[in-house]
Coordinates of C-alpha atoms in Angstrom, one line a residue:
X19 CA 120.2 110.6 95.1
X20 CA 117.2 112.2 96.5
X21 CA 116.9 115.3 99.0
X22 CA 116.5 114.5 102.6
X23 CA 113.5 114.5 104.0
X24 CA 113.6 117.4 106.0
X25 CA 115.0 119.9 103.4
X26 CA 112.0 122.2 102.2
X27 CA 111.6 121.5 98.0
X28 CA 111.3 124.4 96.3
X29 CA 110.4 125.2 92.6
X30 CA 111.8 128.7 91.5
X31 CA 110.5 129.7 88.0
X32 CA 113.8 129.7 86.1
X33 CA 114.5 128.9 82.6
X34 CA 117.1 126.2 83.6
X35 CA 113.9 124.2 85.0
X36 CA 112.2 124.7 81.7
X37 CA 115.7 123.7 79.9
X38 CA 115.5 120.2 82.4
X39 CA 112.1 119.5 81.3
X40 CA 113.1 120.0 77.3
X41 CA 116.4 117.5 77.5
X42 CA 114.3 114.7 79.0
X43 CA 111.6 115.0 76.9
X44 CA 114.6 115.1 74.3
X45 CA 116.2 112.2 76.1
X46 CA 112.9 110.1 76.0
X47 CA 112.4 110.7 72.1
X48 CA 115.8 109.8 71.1
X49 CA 115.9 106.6 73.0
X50 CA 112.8 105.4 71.6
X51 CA 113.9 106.5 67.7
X52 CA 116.7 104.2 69.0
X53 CA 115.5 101.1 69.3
X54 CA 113.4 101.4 66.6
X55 CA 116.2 102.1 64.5
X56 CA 118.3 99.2 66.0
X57 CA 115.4 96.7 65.9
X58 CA 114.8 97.5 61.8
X59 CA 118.7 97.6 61.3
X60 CA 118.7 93.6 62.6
X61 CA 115.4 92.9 61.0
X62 CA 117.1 94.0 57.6
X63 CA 120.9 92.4 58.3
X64 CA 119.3 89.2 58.8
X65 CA 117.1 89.5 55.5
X66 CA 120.2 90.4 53.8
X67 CA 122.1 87.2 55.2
X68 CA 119.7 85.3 54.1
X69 CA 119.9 86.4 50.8
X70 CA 123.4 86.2 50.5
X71 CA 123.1 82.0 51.7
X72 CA 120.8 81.7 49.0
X73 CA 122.6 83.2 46.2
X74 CA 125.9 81.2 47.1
X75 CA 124.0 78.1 47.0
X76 CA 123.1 78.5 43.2
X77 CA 125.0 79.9 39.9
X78 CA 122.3 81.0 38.0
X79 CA 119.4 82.7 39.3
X80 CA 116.1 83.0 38.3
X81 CA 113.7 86.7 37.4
X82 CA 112.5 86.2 41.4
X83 CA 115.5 85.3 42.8
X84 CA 117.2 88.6 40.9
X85 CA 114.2 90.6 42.0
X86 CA 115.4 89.7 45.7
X87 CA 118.7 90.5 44.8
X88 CA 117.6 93.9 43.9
X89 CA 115.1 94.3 47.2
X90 CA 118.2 93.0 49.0
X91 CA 120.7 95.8 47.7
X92 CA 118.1 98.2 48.6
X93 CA 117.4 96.8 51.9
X94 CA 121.8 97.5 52.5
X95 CA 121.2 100.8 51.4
X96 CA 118.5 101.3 53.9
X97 CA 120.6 99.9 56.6
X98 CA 123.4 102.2 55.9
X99 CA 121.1 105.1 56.3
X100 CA 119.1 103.3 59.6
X101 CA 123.1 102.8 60.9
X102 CA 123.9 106.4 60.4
X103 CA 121.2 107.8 62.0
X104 CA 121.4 105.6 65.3
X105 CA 124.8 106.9 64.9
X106 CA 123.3 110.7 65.2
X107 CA 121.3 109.8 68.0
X108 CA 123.4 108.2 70.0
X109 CA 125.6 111.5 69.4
X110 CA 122.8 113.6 70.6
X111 CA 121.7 111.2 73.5
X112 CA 125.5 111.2 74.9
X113 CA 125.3 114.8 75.4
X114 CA 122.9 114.0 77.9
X115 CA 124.6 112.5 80.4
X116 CA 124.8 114.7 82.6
X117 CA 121.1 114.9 82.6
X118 CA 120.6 111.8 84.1
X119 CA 122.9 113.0 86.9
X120 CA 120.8 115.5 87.3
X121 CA 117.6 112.7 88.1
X122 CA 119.7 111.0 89.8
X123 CA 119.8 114.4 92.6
X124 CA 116.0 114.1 93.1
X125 CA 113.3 111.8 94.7
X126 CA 110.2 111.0 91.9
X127 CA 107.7 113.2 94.0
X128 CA 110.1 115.8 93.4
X129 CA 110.9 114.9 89.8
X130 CA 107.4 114.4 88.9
X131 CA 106.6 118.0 90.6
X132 CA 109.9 119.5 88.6
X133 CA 108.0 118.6 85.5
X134 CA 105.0 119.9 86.2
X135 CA 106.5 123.2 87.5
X136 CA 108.3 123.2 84.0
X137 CA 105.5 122.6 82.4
X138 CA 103.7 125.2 84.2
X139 CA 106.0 128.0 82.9
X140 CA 105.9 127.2 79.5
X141 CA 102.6 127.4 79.4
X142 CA 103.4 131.1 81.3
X143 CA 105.7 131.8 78.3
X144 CA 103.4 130.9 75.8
X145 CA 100.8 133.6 78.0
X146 CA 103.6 136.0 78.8
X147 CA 104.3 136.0 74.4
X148 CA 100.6 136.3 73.7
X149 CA 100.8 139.3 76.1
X150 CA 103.3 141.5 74.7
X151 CA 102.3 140.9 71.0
X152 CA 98.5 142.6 72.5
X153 CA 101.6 145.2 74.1
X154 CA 103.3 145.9 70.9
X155 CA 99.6 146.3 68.9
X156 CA 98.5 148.2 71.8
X157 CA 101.5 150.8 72.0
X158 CA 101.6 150.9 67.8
X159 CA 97.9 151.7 68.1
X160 CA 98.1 154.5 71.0
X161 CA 101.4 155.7 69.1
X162 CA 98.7 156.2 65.7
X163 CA 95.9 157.5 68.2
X164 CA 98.4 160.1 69.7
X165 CA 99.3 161.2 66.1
X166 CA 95.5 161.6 64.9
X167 CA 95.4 163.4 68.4
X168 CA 98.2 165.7 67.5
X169 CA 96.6 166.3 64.2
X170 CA 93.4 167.6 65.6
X171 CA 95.2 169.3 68.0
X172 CA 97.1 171.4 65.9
X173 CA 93.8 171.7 63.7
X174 CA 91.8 173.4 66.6
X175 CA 94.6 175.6 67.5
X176 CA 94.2 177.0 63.7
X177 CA 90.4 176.7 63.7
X178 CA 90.7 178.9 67.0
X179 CA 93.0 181.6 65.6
X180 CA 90.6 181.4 62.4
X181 CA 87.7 182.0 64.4
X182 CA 89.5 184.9 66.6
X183 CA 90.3 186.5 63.6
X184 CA 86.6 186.4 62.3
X185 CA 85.0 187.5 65.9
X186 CA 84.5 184.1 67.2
X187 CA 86.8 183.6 69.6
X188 CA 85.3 179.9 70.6
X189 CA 84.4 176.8 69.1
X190 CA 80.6 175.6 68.9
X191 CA 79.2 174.1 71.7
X192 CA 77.0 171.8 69.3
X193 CA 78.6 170.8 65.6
X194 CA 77.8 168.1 63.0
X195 CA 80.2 165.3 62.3
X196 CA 81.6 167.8 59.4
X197 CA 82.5 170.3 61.8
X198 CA 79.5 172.6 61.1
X199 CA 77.7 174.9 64.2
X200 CA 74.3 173.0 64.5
X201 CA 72.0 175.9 65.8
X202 CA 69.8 176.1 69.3
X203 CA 67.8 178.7 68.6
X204 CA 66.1 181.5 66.1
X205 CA 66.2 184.4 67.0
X206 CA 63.7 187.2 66.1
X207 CA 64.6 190.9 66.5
X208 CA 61.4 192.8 66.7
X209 CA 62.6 196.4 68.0
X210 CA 61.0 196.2 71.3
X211 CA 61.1 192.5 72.4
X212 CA 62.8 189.5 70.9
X213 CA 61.1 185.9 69.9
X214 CA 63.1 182.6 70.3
X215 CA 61.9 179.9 68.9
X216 CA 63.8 176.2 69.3
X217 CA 66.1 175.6 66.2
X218 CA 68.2 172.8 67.9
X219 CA 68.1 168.7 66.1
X220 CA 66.0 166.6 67.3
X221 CA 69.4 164.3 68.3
X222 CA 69.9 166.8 70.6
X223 CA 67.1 166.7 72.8
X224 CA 68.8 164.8 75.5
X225 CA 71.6 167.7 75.5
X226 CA 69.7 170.3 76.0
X227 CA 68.5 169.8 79.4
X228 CA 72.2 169.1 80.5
X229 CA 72.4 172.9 79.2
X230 CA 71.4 175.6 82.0
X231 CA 68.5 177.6 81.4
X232 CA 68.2 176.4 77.5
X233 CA 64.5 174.7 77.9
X234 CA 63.7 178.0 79.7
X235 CA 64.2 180.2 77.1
X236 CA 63.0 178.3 74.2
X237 CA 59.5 179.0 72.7
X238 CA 59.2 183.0 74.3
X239 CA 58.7 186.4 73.0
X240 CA 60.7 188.6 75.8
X241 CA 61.8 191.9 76.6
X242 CA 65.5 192.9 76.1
X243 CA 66.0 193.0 79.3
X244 CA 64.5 189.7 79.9
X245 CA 66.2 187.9 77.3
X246 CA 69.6 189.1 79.0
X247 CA 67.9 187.7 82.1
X248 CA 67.0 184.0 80.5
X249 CA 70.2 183.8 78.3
X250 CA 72.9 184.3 81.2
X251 CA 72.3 180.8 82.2
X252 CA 73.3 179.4 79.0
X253 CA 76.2 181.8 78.7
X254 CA 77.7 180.5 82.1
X255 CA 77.3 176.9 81.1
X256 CA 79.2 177.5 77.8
X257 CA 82.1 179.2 80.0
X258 CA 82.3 176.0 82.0
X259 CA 82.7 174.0 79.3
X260 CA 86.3 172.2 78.5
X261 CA 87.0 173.9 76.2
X262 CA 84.6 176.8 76.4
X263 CA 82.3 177.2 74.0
X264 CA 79.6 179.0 72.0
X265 CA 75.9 178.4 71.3
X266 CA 74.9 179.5 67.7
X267 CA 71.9 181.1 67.0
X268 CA 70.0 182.3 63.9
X269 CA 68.9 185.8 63.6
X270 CA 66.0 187.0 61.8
X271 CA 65.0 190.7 60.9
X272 CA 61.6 191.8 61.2
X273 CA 59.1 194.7 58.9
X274 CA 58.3 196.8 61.9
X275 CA 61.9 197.0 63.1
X276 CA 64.2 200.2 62.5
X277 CA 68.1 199.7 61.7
X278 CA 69.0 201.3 65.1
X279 CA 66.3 198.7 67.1
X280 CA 68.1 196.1 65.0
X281 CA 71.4 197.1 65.8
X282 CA 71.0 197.5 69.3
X283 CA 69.3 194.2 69.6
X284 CA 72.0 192.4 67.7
X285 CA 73.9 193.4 70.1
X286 CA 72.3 192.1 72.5
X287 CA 72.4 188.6 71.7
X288 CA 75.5 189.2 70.9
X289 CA 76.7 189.0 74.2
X290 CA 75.1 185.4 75.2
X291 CA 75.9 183.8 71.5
X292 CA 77.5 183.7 68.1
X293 CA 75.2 184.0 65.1
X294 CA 74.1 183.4 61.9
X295 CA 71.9 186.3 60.2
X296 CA 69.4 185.2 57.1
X297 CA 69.7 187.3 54.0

């Protein structure tokens, strides 16, 4: 019996809509297999009948006639099977009953849009399951991300204690994919002034402008107390890094320089960057 007019009709998401749509569509199938059934079970009985007339109408029967006796044993041994399986179904469609009932509560607008509602959330389901197996990859990938993090983690913490322990208290500010310092600068002590020449890779070009004061001092020969001047830049960029960090450099000796000018000039770049001295 259908709703009243006036009564608003609406369509919650719910699984028992989904159920509705899935015993009709069950409802539909069986009948059909039905009839079929039933139509093939008569279609055989009266073959069989017919079979049976002949044979009682003669004693001895000829090769054909025993060949139909033999389709027409099989044909009973199909029926049987035919029989029981419209027996199945009509097991299966009784259940349904109350299904019909069910129709019987709404108008066909609001049947028709009861199956499309329903068959609007499976196809949500079938979304909604797509979903959280891309979750459940997801998560298991972030969960092996998070471990590789962990492991590099614990890594630079040891790398950092390593370096502490050697002087070199921060990690490089530029490295290879190996882990290695890659260099900005040489470095040349000659007693009264220093030279700096650029010693950075040429894939770093574009970072070195991002690097305060870098381009500036590249390519100079400088007093000490210029070179403090020029290399402070770079030293507060590397402090502001996350985490902060160290420029390398390479140092080179020179003829003309003493062992105290070298010492006191080591020092001094020192203070701006780690280094690397040639042998």
């Amino acid at each position: 019996m259908a709703r009243e007019s006036g009564d608003s009709f609406l369509l919650p998401m719910t699984l028992a809509e989904v159920s509705i749509l899935l015993f009709f569509l069950l409802l539909f199938v069986a009948v059909s297999q039905i009839r079929e059934v039933e139509s093939e079970a008569r279609r055989s009985a009266a073959e069989v009948e017919k079979l049976q007339n002949q044979m009682s109408k003669v004693k001895n029967l000829s090769e054909s006639e025993i060949q139909k006796a033999i389709e027409g044993a099989k044909k009973e041994k199909k029926i049987e099977r035919l029989q029981e399986k419209v027996s199945n179904l009509q097991r299966e469609v009784s259940g349904l009953d109350s299904l019909i009932q069910i129709r019987e509560r709404y108008s066909d607008d609001e049947f028709d849009e009861l199956v499309r509602e329903a068959s609007r959330n499976i196809n949500r389901q079938q979304k909604i399951n797509r979903l959280t197996e891309r979750l459940e990859e997801a998560q298991s990938a972030l969960d092996s991300t998070q471990n590789v993090l962990g492991d590099y983690r614990a890594q630079s913490i040891n790398l950092t204690r390593r370096l502490r322990e050697a002087g070199q208290g921060y990690p490089p500010c530029w490295a290879d994919e190996e882990g290695n310092p890659q260099y900005i600068y040489t470095v040349q002590l000659l007693g009264d002034s220093l030279a700096v020449r650029p010693n950075w890779p040429n894939s770093r070009e574009g970072d070195l402008k991002e690097v305060d004061g870098a381009s500036t001092l590249a390519g100079r020969k400088v007093s000490r107390g210029r070179f403090a001047e020029l290399a402070g830049p770079v030293l507060e960029w590397s402090k502001r890094q996350d985490p902060e960090c160290r420029h390398f450099v390479v140092i080179e000796d020179s003829e003309r320089t003493t062992k105290e000018e070298f010492k006191d000039e080591l020092l001094l770049v020192e203070r701006f960057f780690y280094k690397y001295i040639e042998r």
